[in-house]
Coordinates of C-alpha atoms in Angstrom, one line a residue:
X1 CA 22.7 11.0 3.1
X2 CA 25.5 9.6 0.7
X3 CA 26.1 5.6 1.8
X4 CA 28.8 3.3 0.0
X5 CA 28.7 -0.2 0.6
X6 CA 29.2 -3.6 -1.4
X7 CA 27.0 -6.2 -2.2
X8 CA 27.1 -10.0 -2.4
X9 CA 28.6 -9.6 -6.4
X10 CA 31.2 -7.7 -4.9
X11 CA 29.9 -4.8 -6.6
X12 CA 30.1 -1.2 -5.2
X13 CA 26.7 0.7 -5.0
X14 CA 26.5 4.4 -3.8
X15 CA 23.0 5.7 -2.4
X16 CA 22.3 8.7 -2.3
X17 CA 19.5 11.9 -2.5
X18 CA 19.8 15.5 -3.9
X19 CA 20.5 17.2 -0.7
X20 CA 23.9 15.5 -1.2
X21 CA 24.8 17.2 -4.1
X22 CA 25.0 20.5 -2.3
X23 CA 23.0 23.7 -4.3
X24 CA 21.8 23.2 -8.3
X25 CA 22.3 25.9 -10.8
X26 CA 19.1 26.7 -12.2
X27 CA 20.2 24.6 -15.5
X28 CA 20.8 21.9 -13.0
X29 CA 17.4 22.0 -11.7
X30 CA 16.3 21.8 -15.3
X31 CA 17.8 19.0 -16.1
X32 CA 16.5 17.3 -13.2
X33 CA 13.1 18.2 -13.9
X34 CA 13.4 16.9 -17.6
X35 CA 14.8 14.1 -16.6
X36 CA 11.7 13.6 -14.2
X37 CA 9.4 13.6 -17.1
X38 CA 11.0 11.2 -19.1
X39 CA 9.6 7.3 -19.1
X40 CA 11.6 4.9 -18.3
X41 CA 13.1 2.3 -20.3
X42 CA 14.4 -1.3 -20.0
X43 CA 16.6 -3.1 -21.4
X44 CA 15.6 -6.6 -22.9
X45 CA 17.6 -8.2 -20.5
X46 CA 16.2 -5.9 -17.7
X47 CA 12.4 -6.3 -18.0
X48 CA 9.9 -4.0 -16.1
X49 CA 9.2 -5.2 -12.4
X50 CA 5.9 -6.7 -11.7
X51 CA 3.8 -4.5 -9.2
X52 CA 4.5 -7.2 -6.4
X53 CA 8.8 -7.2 -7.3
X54 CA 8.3 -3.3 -7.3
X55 CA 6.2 -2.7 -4.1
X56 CA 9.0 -5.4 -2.4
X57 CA 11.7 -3.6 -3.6
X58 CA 9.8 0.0 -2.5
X59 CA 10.1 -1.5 1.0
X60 CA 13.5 -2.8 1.0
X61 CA 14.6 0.6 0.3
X62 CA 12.4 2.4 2.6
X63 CA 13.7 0.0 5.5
X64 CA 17.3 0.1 4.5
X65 CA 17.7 -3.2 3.9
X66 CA 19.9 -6.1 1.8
X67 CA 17.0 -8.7 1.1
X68 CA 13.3 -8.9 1.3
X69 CA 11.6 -9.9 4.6

C-alpha cells in the first residue's frame, strides 16, 4: 500500500512495499536482492540506532503510527 503524508518538519514522506511497484523484471529482482545483501551504512551525522531506538521504531511502523507510545 503506497501512503503520502507530511510530517511535523513539513517534510513529505512516501511509504510504501514492493507489491506497489507492480511486476519486476528479473534484473529488477536482482537488484533487489543485491541490494538485500549489502550492510548498511550511516552517515556520521546519522549514527546506528541502539537496540531499544530500533525495536521502538520497529513498533511505530508496525502500528502505523507518528510517535512512540
Amino acid at each position: 500500500m503506497k501512503q503520502t503524508f507530511v510530517n511535523e518538519d513539513g517534510r513529505t514522506i512516501t511509504r510504501m512495499d514492493l507489491a506497489d511497484l507492480g511486476p519486476l523484471s528479473p534484473r529488477q529482482r536482482g537488484m533487489v536482492r543485491e541490494a538485500a545483501r549489502r550492510p548498511v551504512e550511516y552517515d556520521e551525522d546519522c549514527p546506528p540506532l541502539s537496540p531499544a531506538m530500533r525495536e521502538a521504531a520497529e513498533r511505530m511502523i508496525a502500528a502505523g503510527t507518528r510517535h512512540a507510545q
